[in-house]
XYZ file of C-alpha atoms in Angstrom:
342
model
C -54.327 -31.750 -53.873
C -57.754 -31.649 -55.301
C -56.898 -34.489 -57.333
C -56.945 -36.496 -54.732
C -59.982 -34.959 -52.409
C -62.431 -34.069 -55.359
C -65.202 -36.468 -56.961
C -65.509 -36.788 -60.898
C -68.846 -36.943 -61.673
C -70.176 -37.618 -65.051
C -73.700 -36.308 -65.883
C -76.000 -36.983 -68.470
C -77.967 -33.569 -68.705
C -81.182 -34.989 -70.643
C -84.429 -33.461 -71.684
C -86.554 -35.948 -69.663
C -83.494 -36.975 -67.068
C -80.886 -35.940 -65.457
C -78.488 -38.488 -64.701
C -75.221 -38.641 -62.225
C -72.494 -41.568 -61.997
C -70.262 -40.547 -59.584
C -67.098 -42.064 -60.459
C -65.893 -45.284 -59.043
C -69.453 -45.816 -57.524
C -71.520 -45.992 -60.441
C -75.304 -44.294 -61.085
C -75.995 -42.219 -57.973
C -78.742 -40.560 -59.124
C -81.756 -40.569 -61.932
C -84.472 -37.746 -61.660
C -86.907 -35.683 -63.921
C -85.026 -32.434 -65.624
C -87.943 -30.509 -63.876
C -88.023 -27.543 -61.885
C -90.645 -26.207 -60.009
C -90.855 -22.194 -59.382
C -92.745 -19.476 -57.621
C -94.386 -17.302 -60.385
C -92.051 -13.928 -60.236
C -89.770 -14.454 -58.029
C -88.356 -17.591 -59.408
C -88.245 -19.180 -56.325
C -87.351 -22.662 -55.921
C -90.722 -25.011 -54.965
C -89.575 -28.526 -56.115
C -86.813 -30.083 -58.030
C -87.149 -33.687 -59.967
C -89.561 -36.053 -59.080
C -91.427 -33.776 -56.912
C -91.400 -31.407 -59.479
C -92.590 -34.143 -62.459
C -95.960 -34.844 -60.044
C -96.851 -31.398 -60.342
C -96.586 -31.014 -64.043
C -100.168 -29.580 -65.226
C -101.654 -29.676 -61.664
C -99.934 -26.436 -60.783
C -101.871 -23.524 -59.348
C -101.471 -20.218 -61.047
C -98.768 -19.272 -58.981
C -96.434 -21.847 -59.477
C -94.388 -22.301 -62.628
C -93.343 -25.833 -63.957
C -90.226 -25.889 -65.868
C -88.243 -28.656 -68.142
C -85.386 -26.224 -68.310
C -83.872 -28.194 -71.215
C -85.292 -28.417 -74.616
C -84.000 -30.998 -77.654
C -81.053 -32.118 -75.648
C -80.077 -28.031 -75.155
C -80.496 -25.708 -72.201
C -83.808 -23.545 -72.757
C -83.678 -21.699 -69.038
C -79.886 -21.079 -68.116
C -81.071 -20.101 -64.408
C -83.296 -23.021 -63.890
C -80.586 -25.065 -64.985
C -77.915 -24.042 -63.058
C -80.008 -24.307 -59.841
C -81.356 -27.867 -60.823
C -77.699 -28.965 -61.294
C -76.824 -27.322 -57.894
C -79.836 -29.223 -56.316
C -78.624 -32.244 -57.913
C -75.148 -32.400 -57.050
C -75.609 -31.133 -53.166
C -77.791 -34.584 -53.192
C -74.889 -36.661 -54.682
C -72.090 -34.710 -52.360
C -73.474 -32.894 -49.988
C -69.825 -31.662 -49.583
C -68.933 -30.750 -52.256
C -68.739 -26.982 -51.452
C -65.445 -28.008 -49.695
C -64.378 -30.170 -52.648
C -65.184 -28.787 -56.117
C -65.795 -31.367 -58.131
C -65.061 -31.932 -61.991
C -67.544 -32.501 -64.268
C -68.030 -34.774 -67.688
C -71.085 -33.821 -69.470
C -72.385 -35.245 -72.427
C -74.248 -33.318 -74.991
C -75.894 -33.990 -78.435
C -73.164 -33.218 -81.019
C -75.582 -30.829 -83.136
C -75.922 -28.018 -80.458
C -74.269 -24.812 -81.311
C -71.380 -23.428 -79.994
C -73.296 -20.650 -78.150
C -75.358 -23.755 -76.895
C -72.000 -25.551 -75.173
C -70.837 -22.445 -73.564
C -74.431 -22.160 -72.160
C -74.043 -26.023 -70.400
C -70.291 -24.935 -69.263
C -71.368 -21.541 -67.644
C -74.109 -23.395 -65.948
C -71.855 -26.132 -64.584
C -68.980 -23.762 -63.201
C -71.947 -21.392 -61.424
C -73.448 -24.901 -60.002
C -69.787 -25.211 -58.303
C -68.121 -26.941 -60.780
C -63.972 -27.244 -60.888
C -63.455 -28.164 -64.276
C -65.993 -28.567 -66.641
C -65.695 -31.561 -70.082
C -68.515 -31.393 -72.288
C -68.185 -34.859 -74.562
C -70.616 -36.241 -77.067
C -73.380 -38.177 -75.904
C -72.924 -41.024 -78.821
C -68.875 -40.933 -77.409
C -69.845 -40.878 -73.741
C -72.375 -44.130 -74.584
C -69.875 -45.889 -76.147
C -67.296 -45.344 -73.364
C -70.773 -46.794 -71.066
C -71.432 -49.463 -73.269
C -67.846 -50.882 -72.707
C -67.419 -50.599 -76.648
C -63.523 -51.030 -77.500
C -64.074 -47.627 -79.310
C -60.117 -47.454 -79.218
C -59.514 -50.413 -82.300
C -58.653 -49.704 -85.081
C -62.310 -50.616 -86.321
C -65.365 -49.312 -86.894
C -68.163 -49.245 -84.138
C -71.824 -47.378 -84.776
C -74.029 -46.524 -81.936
C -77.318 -45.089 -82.108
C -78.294 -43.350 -78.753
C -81.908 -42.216 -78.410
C -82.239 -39.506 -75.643
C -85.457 -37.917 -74.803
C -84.648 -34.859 -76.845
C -82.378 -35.790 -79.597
C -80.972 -39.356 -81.151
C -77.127 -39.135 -82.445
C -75.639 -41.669 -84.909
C -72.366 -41.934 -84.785
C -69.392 -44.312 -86.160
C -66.539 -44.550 -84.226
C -62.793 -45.823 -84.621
C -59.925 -45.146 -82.634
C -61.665 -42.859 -79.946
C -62.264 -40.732 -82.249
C -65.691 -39.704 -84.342
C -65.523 -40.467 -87.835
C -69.004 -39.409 -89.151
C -71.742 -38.323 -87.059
C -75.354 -37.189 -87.415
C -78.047 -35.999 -84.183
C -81.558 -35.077 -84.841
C -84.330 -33.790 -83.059
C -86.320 -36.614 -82.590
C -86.482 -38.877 -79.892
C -88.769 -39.628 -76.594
C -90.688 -36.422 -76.320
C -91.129 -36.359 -80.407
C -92.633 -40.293 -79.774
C -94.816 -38.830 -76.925
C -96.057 -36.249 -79.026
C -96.476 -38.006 -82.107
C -98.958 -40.107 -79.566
C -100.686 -36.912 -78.231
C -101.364 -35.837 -81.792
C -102.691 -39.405 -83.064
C -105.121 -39.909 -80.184
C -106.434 -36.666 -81.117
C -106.924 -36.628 -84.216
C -108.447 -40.465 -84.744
C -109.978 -40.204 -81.152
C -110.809 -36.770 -80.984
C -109.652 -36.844 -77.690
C -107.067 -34.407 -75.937
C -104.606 -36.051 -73.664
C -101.411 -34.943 -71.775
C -97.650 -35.756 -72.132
C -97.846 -38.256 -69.021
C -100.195 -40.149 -70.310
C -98.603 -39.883 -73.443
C -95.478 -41.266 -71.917
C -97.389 -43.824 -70.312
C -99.166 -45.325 -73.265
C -95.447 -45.499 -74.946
C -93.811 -47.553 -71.686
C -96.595 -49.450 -71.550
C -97.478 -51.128 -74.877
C -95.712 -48.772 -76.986
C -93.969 -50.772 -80.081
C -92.029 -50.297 -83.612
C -93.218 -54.255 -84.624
C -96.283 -56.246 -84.147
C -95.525 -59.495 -82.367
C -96.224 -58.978 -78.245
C -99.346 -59.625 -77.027
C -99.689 -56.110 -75.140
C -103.137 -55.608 -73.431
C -105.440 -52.547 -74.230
C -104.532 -49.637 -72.144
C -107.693 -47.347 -70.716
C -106.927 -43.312 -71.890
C -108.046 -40.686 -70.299
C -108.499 -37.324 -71.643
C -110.476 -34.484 -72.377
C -113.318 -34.764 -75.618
C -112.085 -32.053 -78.616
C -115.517 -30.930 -78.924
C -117.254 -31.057 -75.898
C -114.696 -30.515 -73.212
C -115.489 -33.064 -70.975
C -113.692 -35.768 -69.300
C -113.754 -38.885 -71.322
C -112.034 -42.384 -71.706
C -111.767 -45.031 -73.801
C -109.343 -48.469 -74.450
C -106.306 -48.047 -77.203
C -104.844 -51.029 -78.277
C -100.592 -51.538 -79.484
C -101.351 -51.518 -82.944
C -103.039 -47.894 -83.149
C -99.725 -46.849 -80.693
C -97.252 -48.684 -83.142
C -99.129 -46.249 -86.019
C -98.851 -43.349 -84.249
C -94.809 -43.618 -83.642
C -94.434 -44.344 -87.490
C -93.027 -41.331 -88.633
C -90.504 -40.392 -85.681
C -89.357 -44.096 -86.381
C -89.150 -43.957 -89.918
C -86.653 -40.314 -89.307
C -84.288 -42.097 -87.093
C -84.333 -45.457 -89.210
C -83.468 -42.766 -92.777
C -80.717 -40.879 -90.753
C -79.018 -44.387 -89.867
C -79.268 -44.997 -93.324
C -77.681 -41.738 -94.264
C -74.734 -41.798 -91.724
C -74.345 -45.952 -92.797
C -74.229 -44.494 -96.794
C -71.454 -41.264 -95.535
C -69.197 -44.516 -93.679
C -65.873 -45.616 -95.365
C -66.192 -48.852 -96.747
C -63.261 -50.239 -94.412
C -65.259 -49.325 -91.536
C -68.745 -50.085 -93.124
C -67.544 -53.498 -93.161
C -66.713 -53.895 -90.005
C -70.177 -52.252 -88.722
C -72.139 -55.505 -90.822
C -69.272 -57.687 -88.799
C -69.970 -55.966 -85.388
C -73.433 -54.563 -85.796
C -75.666 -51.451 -84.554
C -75.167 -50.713 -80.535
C -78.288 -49.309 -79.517
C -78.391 -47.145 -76.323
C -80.449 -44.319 -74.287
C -84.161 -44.769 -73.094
C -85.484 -45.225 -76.487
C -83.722 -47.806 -77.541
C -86.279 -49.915 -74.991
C -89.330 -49.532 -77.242
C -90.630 -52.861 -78.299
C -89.497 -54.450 -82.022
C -87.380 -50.913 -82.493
C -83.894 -53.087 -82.889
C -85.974 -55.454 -85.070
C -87.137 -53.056 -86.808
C -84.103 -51.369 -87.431
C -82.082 -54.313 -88.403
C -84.668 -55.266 -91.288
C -84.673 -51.832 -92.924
C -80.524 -51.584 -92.675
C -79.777 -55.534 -93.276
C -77.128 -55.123 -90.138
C -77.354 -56.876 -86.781
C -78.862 -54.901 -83.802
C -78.156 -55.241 -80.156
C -78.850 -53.252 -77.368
C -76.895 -52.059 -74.682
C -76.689 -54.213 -71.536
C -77.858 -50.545 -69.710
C -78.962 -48.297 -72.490
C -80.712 -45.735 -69.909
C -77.691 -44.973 -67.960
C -74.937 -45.111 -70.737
C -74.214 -41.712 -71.235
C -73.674 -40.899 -67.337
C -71.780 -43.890 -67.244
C -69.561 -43.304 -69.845
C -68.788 -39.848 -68.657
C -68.374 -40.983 -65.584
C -65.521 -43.204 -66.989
C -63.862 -40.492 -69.020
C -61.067 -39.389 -67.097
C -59.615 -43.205 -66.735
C -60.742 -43.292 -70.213
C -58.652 -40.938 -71.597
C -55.750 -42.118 -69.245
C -55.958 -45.579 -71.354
C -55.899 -43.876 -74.339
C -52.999 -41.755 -73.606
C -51.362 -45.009 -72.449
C -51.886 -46.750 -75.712
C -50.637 -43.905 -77.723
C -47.374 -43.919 -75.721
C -46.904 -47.170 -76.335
C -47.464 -47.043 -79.771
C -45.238 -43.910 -80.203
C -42.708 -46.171 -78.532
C -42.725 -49.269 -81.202
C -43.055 -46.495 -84.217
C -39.724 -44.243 -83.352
């Protein structure tokens, strides 16, 4: 019965954005993980969007929150009530048909860490709760035909975290996730500008300077961006012009950490399935796989072939989105197979 009168949604519970495919429908929604509280009580003031605008422009008695941290849940209450906000958008309802959720998560979190994103699915009014990796769950998005017998590497750069994972017969092989990913770019910006400029900026603008001529190789010509901050040593308002190359200098060494830990997970690969991964190439996926030059870049230090997904933002939520006819595929093909083998 609920089979048949639920939704599956699959989320993509990210450090900069939540994101929901609803299955058979596709992306229904893409907002800031962002909460906005009342100082004390906790009270809900804004959720998402509305909630990203207010980010450092908040009076004392409101709280801004990005209730998850490194692709895991820092605030387990703020969490639960931004997932509830979320889904009453999606299915408003949904508290007459519980729906089941696929969520992906970084494959380094702890198991403490998992139970934390379960608990706060089931209290948002969850039926059934999956919690997938987020390489898996891209792969799945990225129409990869992670079921071959072959290998298949994907490198998915979230906001919080970037896994590395290779892939054969839906099933992980070898795979590595580290810390770094868009919020270590924008603060590898925030600490360049002031130190060189002496100038203290903010994560928007931050973010901003990386969307807008933020790079990994020289070759665009990206206009000078204007930056404005507050001086180091005076503490007044100030602004000046930054150009791409100083930006492509300040994202050198969170660039350099993802390009060594492709290296290391390409050196742990068997060499059946290395092979196939120089054949096939690196899938690229999640929002930071749109800086400028970074597949470039990442196919000259490794020697193999780059591409990027045809929707590398919304991967993840598609993919776990997808998971339940997934997994019926699968479970077809291994029937079969039992079948020819008996």
């Amino acid at each position: 019965m609920f089979g048949a009168t639920s939704s599956d949604l699959g989320i993509d519970l990210g450090t900069c954005n939540t994101i929901i495919c609803l299955r058979n429908k596709g992306i229904v929604l893409n907002e800031p993980s962002v909460v906005a509280v009342e100082r004390g009580t906790k009270k809900i003031i804004a959720v998402g969007s509305s909630a990203k605008r207010m980010l450092s422009k908040t009076p004392e008695g409101i709280l801004t929150i990005r209730p998850l941290r490194d692709g895991v849940i820092a605030d387990l209450d703020s969490t639960e009530k931004m997932i509830r906000y979320f889904i009453s958008r999606v299915l408003p309802r949904y508290r007459f048909t519980k729906p089941r959720m696929v969520i992906g998560i970084p494959s380094s979190i702890t198991e403490v860490e998992r139970r934390a994103v379960e608990e706060s699915a089931y209290k948002a009014g969850a039926r059934d709760v999956v919690v997938i990796e987020e390489s898996l769950a891209a792969a799945i998005g990225a129409d990869i035909p992670i079921y071959e017998p072959a290998g298949h590497m994907i490198c998915d750069i979230g906001g919080g975290t970037t896994e590395i994972s290779v892939i054969s017969l839906s099933g992980m092989v070898v795979t590595d996730s580290i810390r770094v990913g868009g919020d270590a770019f924008d603060t590898a910006i925030m600490k360049y500008v002031k130190n060189v400029h002496n100038l203290i900026i903010g994560q928007p603008m931050a973010e901003h300077l990386k969307m807008e001529i933020g790079n990994a190789t020289p070759g665009e010509n990206l206009a000078d961006v204007e930056v404005k901050g507050t001086n180091a040593a005076n503490g007044l308002p100030q602004r000046f012009k930054i150009d791409a190359n100083q930006i492509r200098e300040a994202l050198r060494d969170p660039i350099a950490e993802i390009v060594e830990n492709v290296k290391i997970t390409l050196g742990k690969t068997p060499p059946e399935l290395a092979a196939d991964i120089v054949e096939r190439g690196i899938v690229m996926t999640g929002g930071g796989a749109l800086l400028r030059g970074l597949d470039r870049y990442l196919a000259n230090e490794t020697g193999v072939p780059v591409f990027i997904a045809d929707d590398p933002l919304n991967c993840v939520a598609l993919g776990a989105g997808k998971y339940y006819d997934f997994m019926k595929g699968v479970d077809s093909s291994k029937t079969a197979y039992d079948r020819l083998n008996r």
